[in-house]
mmCIF file of C-alpha atoms in Angstrom:
data_model
loop_
_atom_site.group_PDB
_atom_site.id
_atom_site.type_symbol
_atom_site.label_atom_id
_atom_site.label_comp_id
_atom_site.label_asym_id
_atom_site.label_seq_id
_atom_site.Cartn_x
_atom_site.Cartn_y
_atom_site.Cartn_z
ATOM 1 C CA UNK N 13 8.698 11.410 12.384
ATOM 2 C CA UNK N 14 8.691 11.410 8.600
ATOM 3 C CA UNK N 15 5.633 12.949 6.969
ATOM 4 C CA UNK N 16 4.562 12.501 3.352
ATOM 5 C CA UNK N 17 2.199 15.213 2.153
ATOM 6 C CA UNK N 18 -0.398 15.178 -0.601
ATOM 7 C CA UNK N 19 -3.143 17.624 -1.538
ATOM 8 C CA UNK N 20 -6.231 16.634 0.487
ATOM 9 C CA UNK N 21 -8.553 17.159 -2.453
ATOM 10 C CA UNK N 22 -8.583 18.222 -6.079
ATOM 11 C CA UNK N 23 -11.293 18.665 -8.672
ATOM 12 C CA UNK N 24 -11.077 18.321 -12.444
ATOM 13 C CA UNK N 25 -13.538 18.386 -15.315
ATOM 14 C CA UNK N 26 -13.965 15.370 -17.570
ATOM 15 C CA UNK N 27 -11.401 15.472 -20.364
ATOM 16 C CA UNK N 28 -9.147 17.755 -18.375
ATOM 17 C CA UNK N 29 -5.697 17.268 -16.896
ATOM 18 C CA UNK N 30 -4.740 17.243 -13.228
ATOM 19 C CA UNK N 31 -1.479 16.892 -11.336
ATOM 20 C CA UNK N 32 -1.194 15.315 -7.905
ATOM 21 C CA UNK N 33 1.949 15.831 -5.867
ATOM 22 C CA UNK N 34 3.727 13.932 -3.117
ATOM 23 C CA UNK N 35 6.336 15.626 -0.958
ATOM 24 C CA UNK N 36 8.595 14.468 1.860
ATOM 25 C CA UNK N 37 9.321 16.242 5.142
ATOM 26 C CA UNK N 38 12.943 15.094 4.771
ATOM 27 C CA UNK N 39 13.562 17.102 1.610
ATOM 28 C CA UNK N 40 13.467 16.555 -2.128
ATOM 29 C CA UNK N 41 11.976 13.331 -3.435
ATOM 30 C CA UNK N 42 14.358 11.549 -5.808
ATOM 31 C CA UNK N 43 14.316 8.263 -7.692
ATOM 32 C CA UNK N 44 15.785 6.649 -4.583
ATOM 33 C CA UNK N 45 12.397 7.018 -2.930
ATOM 34 C CA UNK N 46 10.848 4.527 -5.417
ATOM 35 C CA UNK N 47 7.576 6.490 -5.411
ATOM 36 C CA UNK N 48 4.506 4.336 -5.886
ATOM 37 C CA UNK N 49 1.011 5.588 -6.632
ATOM 38 C CA UNK N 50 -2.235 3.789 -5.827
ATOM 39 C CA UNK N 51 -5.852 4.390 -6.697
ATOM 40 C CA UNK N 52 -8.618 3.494 -4.270
ATOM 41 C CA UNK N 53 -12.269 3.719 -5.162
ATOM 42 C CA UNK N 54 -14.845 3.704 -2.344
ATOM 43 C CA UNK N 55 -15.330 0.256 -0.857
ATOM 44 C CA UNK N 56 -12.503 -1.264 -2.869
ATOM 45 C CA UNK N 57 -8.951 -2.352 -2.196
ATOM 46 C CA UNK N 58 -6.175 -0.096 -3.440
ATOM 47 C CA UNK N 59 -4.889 -0.695 -6.956
ATOM 48 C CA UNK N 60 -1.294 -0.117 -7.976
ATOM 49 C CA UNK N 61 -0.850 2.405 -10.797
ATOM 50 C CA UNK N 62 2.777 3.562 -10.844
ATOM 51 C CA UNK N 63 5.948 2.090 -9.326
ATOM 52 C CA UNK N 64 9.491 3.373 -8.951
ATOM 53 C CA UNK N 65 8.528 6.944 -9.872
ATOM 54 C CA UNK N 66 7.421 6.525 -13.486
ATOM 55 C CA UNK N 67 6.809 2.878 -14.350
ATOM 56 C CA UNK N 68 3.349 1.683 -15.289
ATOM 57 C CA UNK N 69 1.840 -1.722 -14.769
ATOM 58 C CA UNK N 70 0.275 -3.558 -17.674
ATOM 59 C CA UNK N 71 -3.165 -2.577 -16.388
ATOM 60 C CA UNK N 72 -2.401 1.122 -15.858
ATOM 61 C CA UNK N 73 -4.304 3.317 -18.323
ATOM 62 C CA UNK N 74 -2.049 5.337 -20.621
ATOM 63 C CA UNK N 75 -3.539 8.595 -19.352
ATOM 64 C CA UNK N 76 -1.748 8.091 -16.010
ATOM 65 C CA UNK N 77 1.917 9.041 -15.742
ATOM 66 C CA UNK N 78 4.417 9.491 -12.932
ATOM 67 C CA UNK N 79 7.458 11.707 -12.664
ATOM 68 C CA UNK N 80 9.548 13.933 -10.409
ATOM 69 C CA UNK N 81 9.057 17.693 -10.501
ATOM 70 C CA UNK N 82 10.319 20.393 -8.218
ATOM 71 C CA UNK N 83 11.507 17.953 -5.567
ATOM 72 C CA UNK N 84 8.197 16.110 -5.468
ATOM 73 C CA UNK N 85 6.791 12.933 -6.940
ATOM 74 C CA UNK N 86 3.993 13.706 -9.329
ATOM 75 C CA UNK N 87 1.066 11.760 -10.722
ATOM 76 C CA UNK N 88 -0.451 13.287 -13.843
ATOM 77 C CA UNK N 89 -3.828 12.326 -15.207
ATOM 78 C CA UNK N 90 -4.717 13.531 -18.678
ATOM 79 C CA UNK N 91 -8.047 13.215 -20.483
ATOM 80 C CA UNK N 92 -9.632 12.491 -17.107
ATOM 81 C CA UNK N 93 -12.564 10.094 -17.160
ATOM 82 C CA UNK N 94 -15.480 9.892 -14.695
ATOM 83 C CA UNK N 95 -14.165 6.550 -13.461
ATOM 84 C CA UNK N 96 -10.973 8.279 -12.306
ATOM 85 C CA UNK N 97 -12.879 9.761 -9.393
ATOM 86 C CA UNK N 98 -11.176 8.095 -6.440
ATOM 87 C CA UNK N 99 -8.628 8.633 -3.711
ATOM 88 C CA UNK N 100 -4.983 8.491 -4.709
ATOM 89 C CA UNK N 101 -2.188 7.595 -2.337
ATOM 90 C CA UNK N 102 1.535 7.916 -2.819
ATOM 91 C CA UNK N 103 4.096 5.777 -1.014
ATOM 92 C CA UNK N 104 7.753 6.629 -0.501
ATOM 93 C CA UNK N 105 10.717 4.479 0.502
ATOM 94 C CA UNK N 106 13.054 5.596 3.285
ATOM 95 C CA UNK N 107 14.897 2.387 4.041
ATOM 96 C CA UNK N 108 15.954 1.528 7.562
ATOM 97 C CA UNK N 109 13.708 0.234 10.300
ATOM 98 C CA UNK N 110 10.511 1.774 8.898
ATOM 99 C CA UNK N 111 11.094 1.760 5.175
ATOM 100 C CA UNK N 112 7.721 2.803 3.720
ATOM 101 C CA UNK N 113 5.518 5.812 4.455
ATOM 102 C CA UNK N 114 2.179 6.639 2.828
ATOM 103 C CA UNK N 115 0.945 10.076 2.012
ATOM 104 C CA UNK N 116 -2.397 11.120 3.434
ATOM 105 C CA UNK N 117 -4.157 10.694 0.095
ATOM 106 C CA UNK N 118 -5.763 13.028 -2.430
ATOM 107 C CA UNK N 119 -9.478 12.765 -3.044
ATOM 108 C CA UNK N 120 -10.029 13.485 -6.715
ATOM 109 C CA UNK N 121 -13.448 14.669 -7.806
ATOM 110 C CA UNK N 122 -14.337 14.515 -11.496
ATOM 111 C CA UNK I 179 -1.712 -10.310 -12.710
ATOM 112 C CA UNK I 180 -0.919 -12.082 -9.459
ATOM 113 C CA UNK I 181 -3.903 -12.721 -7.209
ATOM 114 C CA UNK I 182 -3.759 -12.402 -3.453
ATOM 115 C CA UNK I 183 -6.545 -13.969 -1.391
ATOM 116 C CA UNK I 184 -6.884 -13.009 2.255
ATOM 117 C CA UNK I 185 -8.666 -14.743 5.095
ATOM 118 C CA UNK I 186 -12.087 -13.635 6.260
ATOM 119 C CA UNK I 187 -13.309 -10.964 8.621
ATOM 120 C CA UNK I 188 -12.577 -11.264 12.327
ATOM 121 C CA UNK I 189 -14.210 -9.908 15.471
ATOM 122 C CA UNK I 190 -11.897 -9.921 18.464
ATOM 123 C CA UNK I 191 -11.947 -8.888 22.091
ATOM 124 C CA UNK I 192 -9.496 -6.289 23.401
ATOM 125 C CA UNK I 193 -6.278 -7.960 24.531
ATOM 126 C CA UNK I 194 -6.648 -10.930 22.206
ATOM 127 C CA UNK I 195 -4.711 -11.740 19.014
ATOM 128 C CA UNK I 196 -5.610 -12.015 15.351
ATOM 129 C CA UNK I 197 -3.901 -13.891 12.531
ATOM 130 C CA UNK I 198 -4.597 -12.852 8.950
ATOM 131 C CA UNK I 199 -3.392 -14.863 5.974
ATOM 132 C CA UNK I 200 -2.610 -13.817 2.419
ATOM 133 C CA UNK I 201 -2.184 -16.505 -0.220
ATOM 134 C CA UNK I 202 -0.421 -15.610 -3.445
ATOM 135 C CA UNK I 203 -0.969 -17.202 -6.852
ATOM 136 C CA UNK I 204 2.645 -16.449 -7.789
ATOM 137 C CA UNK I 205 5.694 -18.548 -7.028
ATOM 138 C CA UNK I 206 7.646 -17.039 -4.164
ATOM 139 C CA UNK I 207 10.874 -17.115 -6.148
ATOM 140 C CA UNK I 208 9.330 -14.445 -8.382
ATOM 141 C CA UNK I 209 8.394 -12.289 -5.392
ATOM 142 C CA UNK I 210 10.606 -9.879 -3.463
ATOM 143 C CA UNK I 211 8.285 -9.700 -0.491
ATOM 144 C CA UNK I 212 4.932 -8.811 1.005
ATOM 145 C CA UNK I 213 3.773 -5.842 2.986
ATOM 146 C CA UNK I 214 0.806 -5.336 5.276
ATOM 147 C CA UNK I 215 -1.156 -2.114 5.193
ATOM 148 C CA UNK I 216 -4.160 -1.140 7.279
ATOM 149 C CA UNK I 217 -6.916 1.385 6.867
ATOM 150 C CA UNK I 218 -8.964 2.516 9.845
ATOM 151 C CA UNK I 219 -12.561 3.567 9.131
ATOM 152 C CA UNK I 220 -12.592 6.735 7.054
ATOM 153 C CA UNK I 221 -8.819 7.078 7.221
ATOM 154 C CA UNK I 222 -5.853 6.715 4.870
ATOM 155 C CA UNK I 223 -3.448 3.859 4.320
ATOM 156 C CA UNK I 224 -0.860 2.961 6.934
ATOM 157 C CA UNK I 225 2.132 0.680 6.291
ATOM 158 C CA UNK I 226 2.506 -1.583 9.324
ATOM 159 C CA UNK I 227 5.140 -4.071 8.204
ATOM 160 C CA UNK I 228 6.660 -6.272 5.574
ATOM 161 C CA UNK I 229 8.840 -9.262 4.861
ATOM 162 C CA UNK I 230 11.629 -9.806 2.339
ATOM 163 C CA UNK I 231 11.339 -13.422 1.263
ATOM 164 C CA UNK I 232 14.895 -14.181 0.143
ATOM 165 C CA UNK I 233 16.439 -13.262 3.488
ATOM 166 C CA UNK I 234 13.351 -13.931 5.641
ATOM 167 C CA UNK I 235 13.650 -10.551 7.345
ATOM 168 C CA UNK I 236 10.621 -8.663 8.598
ATOM 169 C CA UNK I 237 10.404 -4.968 9.434
ATOM 170 C CA UNK I 238 7.619 -3.291 11.352
ATOM 171 C CA UNK I 239 6.180 0.147 11.930
ATOM 172 C CA UNK I 240 7.233 1.617 15.238
ATOM 173 C CA UNK I 241 3.594 2.060 16.210
ATOM 174 C CA UNK I 242 2.953 -1.720 16.341
ATOM 175 C CA UNK I 243 6.488 -3.087 16.550
ATOM 176 C CA UNK I 244 6.075 -4.711 19.933
ATOM 177 C CA UNK I 245 2.810 -6.453 18.967
ATOM 178 C CA UNK I 246 3.157 -7.618 15.360
ATOM 179 C CA UNK I 247 4.745 -10.589 13.628
ATOM 180 C CA UNK I 248 4.874 -11.150 9.866
ATOM 181 C CA UNK I 249 5.903 -14.507 8.489
ATOM 182 C CA UNK I 250 5.966 -16.342 5.189
ATOM 183 C CA UNK I 251 5.257 -19.978 4.384
ATOM 184 C CA UNK I 252 7.201 -20.440 1.167
ATOM 185 C CA UNK I 253 5.815 -23.931 0.589
ATOM 186 C CA UNK I 254 2.281 -22.596 0.190
ATOM 187 C CA UNK I 255 3.039 -19.031 -0.908
ATOM 188 C CA UNK I 256 1.128 -17.660 2.066
ATOM 189 C CA UNK I 257 2.064 -14.627 4.128
ATOM 190 C CA UNK I 258 0.760 -14.186 7.655
ATOM 191 C CA UNK I 259 0.286 -11.192 9.922
ATOM 192 C CA UNK I 260 -0.270 -11.685 13.645
ATOM 193 C CA UNK I 261 -1.255 -8.733 15.809
ATOM 194 C CA UNK I 262 -1.294 -9.246 19.564
ATOM 195 C CA UNK I 263 -2.832 -7.400 22.491
ATOM 196 C CA UNK I 264 -5.518 -5.909 20.279
ATOM 197 C CA UNK I 265 -6.951 -2.485 21.054
ATOM 198 C CA UNK I 266 -10.022 -0.711 19.753
ATOM 199 C CA UNK I 267 -7.781 1.493 17.607
ATOM 200 C CA UNK I 268 -6.612 -1.616 15.725
ATOM 201 C CA UNK I 269 -10.071 -1.850 14.161
ATOM 202 C CA UNK I 270 -9.344 -1.527 10.457
ATOM 203 C CA UNK I 271 -9.243 -3.250 7.103
ATOM 204 C CA UNK I 272 -5.930 -5.044 6.771
ATOM 205 C CA UNK I 273 -4.493 -5.458 3.280
ATOM 206 C CA UNK I 274 -1.555 -7.454 2.035
ATOM 207 C CA UNK I 275 0.314 -6.329 -1.052
ATOM 208 C CA UNK I 276 2.957 -8.057 -3.115
ATOM 209 C CA UNK I 277 6.294 -6.451 -3.865
ATOM 210 C CA UNK I 278 7.764 -7.943 -7.020
ATOM 211 C CA UNK I 279 11.050 -6.086 -6.788
ATOM 212 C CA UNK I 280 12.256 -3.395 -4.399
ATOM 213 C CA UNK I 281 10.031 -0.421 -5.122
ATOM 214 C CA UNK I 282 7.559 -2.337 -7.247
ATOM 215 C CA UNK I 283 4.223 -2.903 -5.554
ATOM 216 C CA UNK I 284 1.831 -4.721 -7.799
ATOM 217 C CA UNK I 285 -1.034 -6.839 -6.489
ATOM 218 C CA UNK I 286 -3.247 -6.293 -3.467
ATOM 219 C CA UNK I 287 -5.433 -8.636 -1.472
ATOM 220 C CA UNK I 288 -9.132 -7.941 -1.091
ATOM 221 C CA UNK I 289 -8.710 -6.819 2.510
ATOM 222 C CA UNK I 290 -9.670 -8.330 5.852
ATOM 223 C CA UNK I 291 -11.833 -6.393 8.281
ATOM 224 C CA UNK I 292 -10.647 -6.797 11.848
ATOM 225 C CA UNK I 293 -13.043 -5.425 14.450
ATOM 226 C CA UNK I 294 -11.872 -5.110 18.031
ATOM 227 C CA UNK I 295 -14.811 -4.789 20.370
#
Protein backbone atom coordinates (compact mmCIF):
# COMPACT_ATOMS: atom_id res chain seq x y z
CA UNK A 1 0.00 0.00 0.00
CA UNK A 2 1.35 3.39 -1.02
CA UNK A 3 1.99 5.82 1.83
CA UNK A 4 2.47 9.57 1.50
CA UNK A 5 4.22 11.11 4.48
CA UNK A 6 4.12 14.64 5.85
CA UNK A 7 5.40 16.16 9.08
CA UNK A 8 2.60 15.79 11.65
CA UNK A 9 3.15 19.27 13.02
CA UNK A 10 5.32 22.33 12.61
CA UNK A 11 5.52 25.68 14.35
CA UNK A 12 6.67 29.02 12.98
CA UNK A 13 6.75 32.59 14.25
CA UNK A 14 4.84 35.33 12.45
CA UNK A 15 6.97 36.76 9.65
CA UNK A 16 9.09 33.64 9.51
CA UNK A 17 9.55 31.00 6.84
CA UNK A 18 8.61 27.33 7.03
CA UNK A 19 8.96 24.37 4.70
CA UNK A 20 6.52 21.47 4.59
CA UNK A 21 7.50 18.27 2.84
CA UNK A 22 5.64 15.43 1.16
CA UNK A 23 7.35 12.13 0.47
CA UNK A 24 6.29 8.90 -1.20
CA UNK A 25 6.90 5.34 -0.01
CA UNK A 26 7.54 4.40 -3.66
CA UNK A 27 10.61 6.61 -3.99
CA UNK A 28 11.44 10.09 -5.21
CA UNK A 29 8.59 12.45 -5.98
CA UNK A 30 8.90 13.93 -9.47
CA UNK A 31 6.80 16.23 -11.62
CA UNK A 32 4.92 13.14 -12.80
CA UNK A 33 3.27 12.98 -9.39
CA UNK A 34 1.43 16.30 -10.06
CA UNK A 35 1.76 17.27 -6.39
CA UNK A 36 -1.13 19.34 -5.10
CA UNK A 37 -1.23 21.21 -1.81
CA UNK A 38 -4.34 22.14 0.15
CA UNK A 39 -4.99 24.29 3.18
CA UNK A 40 -7.73 23.42 5.64
CA UNK A 41 -8.70 25.67 8.50
CA UNK A 42 -10.77 24.20 11.36
CA UNK A 43 -14.40 23.70 10.40
CA UNK A 44 -13.81 24.62 6.77
CA UNK A 45 -13.53 22.76 3.50
CA UNK A 46 -10.06 22.33 2.04
CA UNK A 47 -8.79 25.06 -0.27
CA UNK A 48 -6.48 24.39 -3.19
CA UNK A 49 -3.17 26.28 -3.03
CA UNK A 50 -0.71 24.62 -5.42
CA UNK A 51 -1.21 22.24 -8.35
CA UNK A 52 1.17 20.22 -10.50
CA UNK A 53 4.12 20.79 -8.14
CA UNK A 54 4.61 24.55 -8.43
CA UNK A 55 1.60 26.23 -10.01
CA UNK A 56 -0.47 28.71 -8.05
CA UNK A 57 -4.14 29.48 -8.40
CA UNK A 58 -5.28 33.05 -8.84
CA UNK A 59 -6.31 33.13 -5.18
CA UNK A 60 -3.07 31.67 -3.78
CA UNK A 61 -1.12 34.25 -1.78
CA UNK A 62 2.32 35.01 -3.21
CA UNK A 63 4.00 33.89 0.00
CA UNK A 64 3.11 30.27 -0.81
CA UNK A 65 5.30 28.35 -3.26
CA UNK A 66 5.69 24.74 -4.31
CA UNK A 67 8.69 22.85 -5.60
CA UNK A 68 10.61 19.57 -5.57
CA UNK A 69 13.60 19.17 -3.28
CA UNK A 70 15.57 16.12 -2.33
CA UNK A 71 13.05 13.71 -3.82
CA UNK A 72 10.13 15.31 -2.02
CA UNK A 73 7.41 17.78 -2.89
CA UNK A 74 7.78 20.92 -0.85
CA UNK A 75 5.45 23.72 0.18
CA UNK A 76 7.24 26.85 1.35
CA UNK A 77 5.55 29.63 3.26
CA UNK A 78 7.44 32.87 3.66
CA UNK A 79 6.47 35.91 5.73
CA UNK A 80 4.01 33.67 7.57
CA UNK A 81 0.82 35.35 8.74
CA UNK A 82 -1.41 34.38 11.68
CA UNK A 83 -4.13 33.34 9.24
CA UNK A 84 -1.79 30.69 7.82
CA UNK A 85 -2.36 28.59 10.92
CA UNK A 86 -4.12 25.56 9.48
CA UNK A 87 -3.61 21.98 8.41
CA UNK A 88 -1.90 21.41 5.09
CA UNK A 89 -2.37 18.31 2.99
CA UNK A 90 -0.42 17.16 -0.03
CA UNK A 91 -1.82 14.89 -2.72
CA UNK A 92 0.19 12.78 -5.14
CA UNK A 93 -0.77 11.06 -8.38
CA UNK A 94 0.12 7.42 -8.97
CA UNK A 95 -2.10 6.57 -11.91
CA UNK A 96 -3.66 3.15 -12.26
CA UNK A 97 -6.63 1.86 -10.34
CA UNK A 98 -6.13 4.13 -7.32
CA UNK A 99 -4.58 7.23 -8.81
CA UNK A 100 -4.55 9.72 -5.92
CA UNK A 101 -3.17 9.41 -2.39
CA UNK A 102 -3.25 12.08 0.32
CA UNK A 103 -0.56 12.69 2.86
CA UNK A 104 -1.54 12.59 6.51
CA UNK A 105 -1.42 16.38 6.83
CA UNK A 106 0.79 18.86 8.65
CA UNK A 107 -0.72 20.98 11.38
CA UNK A 108 0.98 24.36 11.21
CA UNK A 109 0.98 26.51 14.31
CA UNK A 110 1.81 30.20 13.96
CA UNK B 1 -13.54 30.66 -9.31
CA UNK B 2 -15.87 27.75 -9.98
CA UNK B 3 -18.42 27.08 -7.25
CA UNK B 4 -19.43 23.60 -6.19
CA UNK B 5 -22.62 23.18 -4.16
CA UNK B 6 -23.25 19.88 -2.40
CA UNK B 7 -26.44 18.39 -1.06
CA UNK B 8 -27.31 18.54 2.61
CA UNK B 9 -26.40 16.45 5.61
CA UNK B 10 -27.68 12.89 5.86
CA UNK B 11 -28.33 10.50 8.73
CA UNK B 12 -28.47 6.88 7.64
CA UNK B 13 -28.91 3.46 9.19
CA UNK B 14 -26.20 0.82 8.86
CA UNK B 15 -26.71 -1.20 5.68
CA UNK B 16 -28.53 1.57 3.85
CA UNK B 17 -27.28 3.78 0.99
CA UNK B 18 -26.57 7.47 0.60
CA UNK B 19 -26.45 9.64 -2.52
CA UNK B 20 -24.58 12.93 -2.39
CA UNK B 21 -24.72 15.47 -5.20
CA UNK B 22 -22.26 18.14 -6.27
CA UNK B 23 -23.40 20.81 -8.69
CA UNK B 24 -20.78 22.81 -10.55
CA UNK B 25 -21.13 26.38 -11.83
CA UNK B 26 -18.70 25.60 -14.66
CA UNK B 27 -19.50 24.05 -18.01
CA UNK B 28 -18.46 20.42 -18.07
CA UNK B 29 -16.51 20.89 -21.28
CA UNK B 30 -14.09 23.03 -19.27
CA UNK B 31 -13.72 20.34 -16.60
CA UNK B 32 -11.49 17.28 -16.66
CA UNK B 33 -13.34 15.53 -13.87
CA UNK B 34 -14.48 15.40 -10.27
CA UNK B 35 -13.16 13.57 -7.28
CA UNK B 36 -14.75 12.64 -3.98
CA UNK B 37 -12.81 12.93 -0.76
CA UNK B 38 -13.95 12.11 2.76
CA UNK B 39 -12.79 13.15 6.18
CA UNK B 40 -13.74 11.11 9.24
CA UNK B 41 -14.05 13.03 12.52
CA UNK B 42 -10.66 14.32 13.59
CA UNK B 43 -8.90 12.57 10.73
CA UNK B 44 -7.16 13.52 7.48
CA UNK B 45 -8.40 13.55 3.92
CA UNK B 46 -9.04 10.32 2.05
CA UNK B 47 -9.52 10.09 -1.73
CA UNK B 48 -12.35 7.64 -2.37
CA UNK B 49 -12.98 8.02 -6.09
CA UNK B 50 -13.28 10.15 -9.16
CA UNK B 51 -14.66 10.44 -12.66
CA UNK B 52 -13.08 11.66 -15.89
CA UNK B 53 -15.86 13.40 -17.78
CA UNK B 54 -14.66 13.08 -21.38
CA UNK B 55 -14.45 9.29 -21.27
CA UNK B 56 -17.04 8.75 -18.51
CA UNK B 57 -14.68 6.49 -16.57
CA UNK B 58 -14.76 6.26 -12.80
CA UNK B 59 -12.04 4.93 -10.52
CA UNK B 60 -12.44 4.05 -6.87
CA UNK B 61 -10.34 3.49 -3.79
CA UNK B 62 -9.85 -0.17 -3.01
CA UNK B 63 -11.30 0.37 0.46
CA UNK B 64 -14.79 1.21 -0.91
CA UNK B 65 -14.58 -0.18 -4.44
CA UNK B 66 -17.33 -2.74 -4.01
CA UNK B 67 -19.77 -0.22 -2.49
CA UNK B 68 -19.32 3.08 -4.34
CA UNK B 69 -20.56 4.52 -7.61
CA UNK B 70 -19.64 7.93 -9.02
CA UNK B 71 -21.55 9.36 -11.94
CA UNK B 72 -21.90 12.62 -13.81
CA UNK B 73 -24.96 14.29 -15.30
CA UNK B 74 -23.41 16.45 -17.99
CA UNK B 75 -26.70 18.18 -18.79
CA UNK B 76 -26.87 19.73 -15.33
CA UNK B 77 -23.17 19.75 -14.43
CA UNK B 78 -23.85 17.63 -11.37
CA UNK B 79 -21.65 14.85 -10.04
CA UNK B 80 -23.07 12.15 -7.80
CA UNK B 81 -21.55 9.77 -5.27
CA UNK B 82 -23.52 6.75 -4.06
CA UNK B 83 -22.21 4.68 -1.17
CA UNK B 84 -24.00 1.43 -0.39
CA UNK B 85 -24.11 -0.89 2.60
CA UNK B 86 -23.15 1.91 4.96
CA UNK B 87 -21.13 1.18 8.08
CA UNK B 88 -20.42 3.28 11.14
CA UNK B 89 -16.89 3.88 9.85
CA UNK B 90 -18.36 5.65 6.80
CA UNK B 91 -19.40 8.50 9.09
CA UNK B 92 -17.51 11.46 7.66
CA UNK B 93 -17.72 14.73 5.79
CA UNK B 94 -17.77 14.00 2.08
CA UNK B 95 -16.29 16.61 -0.25
CA UNK B 96 -16.34 16.89 -4.00
CA UNK B 97 -13.53 18.68 -5.79
CA UNK B 98 -13.18 19.76 -9.39
CA UNK B 99 -10.21 18.77 -11.50
CA UNK B 100 -9.74 21.26 -14.31
CA UNK B 101 -6.93 19.38 -15.99
CA UNK B 102 -5.03 16.25 -14.97
CA UNK B 103 -3.17 17.27 -11.83
CA UNK B 104 -5.02 20.53 -11.36
CA UNK B 105 -7.46 20.48 -8.46
CA UNK B 106 -9.15 23.80 -8.04
CA UNK B 107 -12.56 24.19 -6.42
CA UNK B 108 -14.08 22.29 -3.51
CA UNK B 109 -17.65 21.83 -2.38
CA UNK B 110 -18.70 22.87 1.11
CA UNK B 111 -18.87 19.27 2.30
CA UNK B 112 -21.72 16.95 3.22
CA UNK B 113 -21.84 15.31 6.63
CA UNK B 114 -22.97 11.71 6.42
CA UNK B 115 -23.72 10.11 9.78
CA UNK B 116 -24.25 6.38 9.95
CA UNK B 117 -26.01 5.43 13.15
